[in-house]
Amino acid sequence: MVKKNKIDPMDYIRYGKLLKVNNFQTPFGFYTIRIVEYEGYVYFHKMRGGEVLEVIKVGKSMMHREEK
């Protein structure tokens, strides 16, 4: 049996490219929403009060070449 390596949700933040971040306060706590590019994919990352609530792979990233 081959065991898959599970990625720590914080690895997306540590090693990925942050595309968008939004912080806001609600009656339920302080939320942080991030869109992160990591290893060729884009992820939705949601935290409340420093605790990871949700990490969802939303699709492949689109590679854009930089113009010189």
Coordinates of N, CA and C in Angstrom, one line a residue:
M1 N 0.8 -1.2 0.0 CA 0.0 0.0 0.0 C 0.9 1.2 0.0
V2 N 0.6 2.2 -0.9 CA 1.4 3.4 -1.0 C 0.6 4.5 -0.3
K3 N 1.3 5.2 0.6 CA 0.7 6.2 1.4 C 1.0 7.6 0.7
K4 N -0.1 8.4 0.5 CA 0.1 9.7 -0.1 C 0.6 10.7 1.0
N5 N 1.5 11.6 0.5 CA 2.0 12.6 1.4 C 0.9 13.7 1.5
K6 N 0.5 13.9 2.7 CA -0.5 15.0 3.0 C 0.2 16.3 3.2
I7 N -0.3 17.3 2.5 CA 0.4 18.6 2.6 C -0.3 19.4 3.7
D8 N 0.5 20.0 4.6 CA 0.1 20.9 5.6 C -0.6 22.1 5.0
P9 N -1.8 22.4 5.4 CA -2.5 23.6 4.8 C -1.7 24.9 4.9
M10 N -0.8 25.0 5.9 CA 0.0 26.2 6.0 C 1.1 26.2 5.0
D11 N 1.5 25.1 4.3 CA 2.5 25.1 3.3 C 2.0 25.9 2.1
Y12 N 0.8 26.0 1.8 CA 0.3 26.8 0.7 C 0.6 28.3 1.0
I13 N 0.5 28.7 2.3 CA 0.8 30.1 2.6 C 2.4 30.3 2.7
R14 N 3.1 29.4 3.3 CA 4.5 29.5 3.4 C 5.3 29.5 2.1
Y15 N 4.9 28.6 1.2 CA 5.7 28.4 0.0 C 5.0 28.8 -1.3
G16 N 3.7 29.1 -1.2 CA 2.9 29.5 -2.4 C 3.0 31.0 -2.7
K17 N 2.5 31.4 -3.8 CA 2.5 32.8 -4.3 C 1.1 33.3 -3.9
L18 N 1.1 34.3 -3.0 CA -0.2 35.0 -2.6 C -0.7 35.8 -3.7
L19 N -1.9 35.5 -4.2 CA -2.5 36.3 -5.3 C -3.5 37.3 -4.8
K20 N -4.2 37.0 -3.7 CA -5.2 37.9 -3.1 C -5.4 37.6 -1.7
V21 N -5.6 38.6 -0.8 CA -5.9 38.4 0.6 C -7.0 39.3 1.1
N22 N -7.9 38.9 1.9 CA -9.0 39.7 2.4 C -9.2 39.4 3.9
N23 N -9.1 40.4 4.8 CA -9.4 40.2 6.2 C -10.7 40.9 6.6
F24 N -11.5 40.3 7.5 CA -12.7 41.0 7.9 C -13.1 40.4 9.2
Q25 N -13.8 41.2 10.0 CA -14.4 40.9 11.3 C -15.9 40.6 11.2
T26 N -16.4 39.5 11.8 CA -17.8 39.2 11.9 C -18.1 39.0 13.4
P27 N -19.4 38.8 13.7 CA -19.7 38.4 15.1 C -19.1 37.1 15.5
F28 N -18.7 36.2 14.5 CA -18.2 34.9 14.8 C -16.7 34.9 14.9
G29 N -16.0 36.0 14.6 CA -14.6 36.1 14.7 C -13.9 36.8 13.5
F30 N -12.6 36.8 13.6 CA -11.7 37.5 12.5 C -11.4 36.5 11.5
Y31 N -11.8 36.8 10.2 CA -11.5 35.9 9.1 C -10.4 36.4 8.2
T32 N -9.7 35.5 7.6 CA -8.7 35.8 6.6 C -9.0 34.8 5.4
I33 N -9.2 35.4 4.2 CA -9.5 34.6 3.0 C -8.3 34.9 2.1
R34 N -7.7 33.8 1.5 CA -6.6 34.0 0.6 C -6.8 33.2 -0.6
I35 N -6.3 33.7 -1.7 CA -6.2 32.9 -3.0 C -4.7 32.8 -3.2
V36 N -4.3 31.5 -3.3 CA -2.8 31.2 -3.3 C -2.5 30.3 -4.5
E37 N -1.4 30.6 -5.2 CA -0.9 29.7 -6.2 C 0.2 28.8 -5.6
Y38 N 0.1 27.5 -5.8 CA 1.0 26.6 -5.2 C 1.2 25.4 -6.1
E39 N 2.4 25.1 -6.5 CA 2.7 23.9 -7.3 C 1.8 23.8 -8.5
G40 N 1.6 24.9 -9.2 CA 0.8 24.8 -10.5 C -0.7 24.8 -10.3
Y41 N -1.2 25.0 -9.1 CA -2.6 25.1 -8.8 C -3.0 26.3 -8.0
V42 N -4.3 26.7 -8.1 CA -4.8 27.8 -7.3 C -5.7 27.3 -6.2
Y43 N -5.5 27.8 -5.0 CA -6.2 27.3 -3.8 C -7.0 28.5 -3.2
F44 N -8.1 28.2 -2.6 CA -8.9 29.0 -1.8 C -8.6 28.6 -0.3
H45 N -8.1 29.6 0.5 CA -7.7 29.2 1.9 C -8.4 30.2 2.8
K46 N -9.2 29.6 3.8 CA -10.0 30.4 4.7 C -9.6 30.0 6.2
M47 N -9.3 31.1 7.0 CA -9.0 30.9 8.4 C -9.9 31.8 9.2
R48 N -10.1 31.3 10.5 CA -10.9 32.1 11.4 C -10.1 32.1 12.7
G49 N -9.7 33.3 13.2 CA -8.9 33.3 14.5 C -7.6 32.5 14.5
G50 N -7.0 32.4 13.3 CA -5.7 31.7 13.2 C -5.9 30.2 12.9
E51 N -7.1 29.7 12.9 CA -7.4 28.3 12.6 C -7.8 28.1 11.2
V52 N -7.2 27.1 10.5 CA -7.6 26.9 9.1 C -8.9 26.2 9.1
L53 N -9.9 26.8 8.4 CA -11.2 26.2 8.3 C -11.4 25.4 7.0
E54 N -10.8 25.9 5.9 CA -11.1 25.3 4.6 C -9.9 25.6 3.7
V55 N -9.5 24.6 2.9 CA -8.5 24.7 1.8 C -9.1 23.9 0.6
I56 N -9.4 24.7 -0.5 CA -10.0 24.0 -1.6 C -9.1 24.3 -2.9
K57 N -8.8 23.3 -3.6 CA -8.1 23.5 -4.9 C -9.2 23.9 -5.9
V58 N -9.0 25.1 -6.5 CA -10.0 25.6 -7.4 C -9.7 25.4 -8.9
G59 N -8.4 25.1 -9.2 CA -8.1 24.9 -10.6 C -6.6 25.0 -10.8
K60 N -6.2 24.8 -12.1 CA -4.8 24.9 -12.5 C -4.5 26.4 -12.6
S61 N -3.2 26.8 -12.3 CA -2.8 28.2 -12.5 C -2.5 28.3 -14.0
M62 N -2.6 29.6 -14.4 CA -2.3 29.9 -15.8 C -0.9 30.6 -15.8
M63 N 0.0 30.0 -16.5 CA 1.4 30.6 -16.5 C 1.4 31.7 -17.5
H64 N 1.9 32.8 -17.1 CA 2.0 34.0 -18.0 C 3.5 34.3 -18.2
R65 N 4.0 34.4 -19.4 CA 5.4 34.8 -19.5 C 5.5 36.3 -19.4
E66 N 6.6 36.7 -18.8 CA 6.9 38.1 -18.7 C 7.4 38.7 -19.9
E67 N 6.9 39.8 -20.4 CA 7.4 40.5 -21.5 C 8.7 41.3 -21.2
K68 N 9.7 41.2 -22.1 CA 10.9 42.0 -21.9 C 10.9 43.3 -22.6

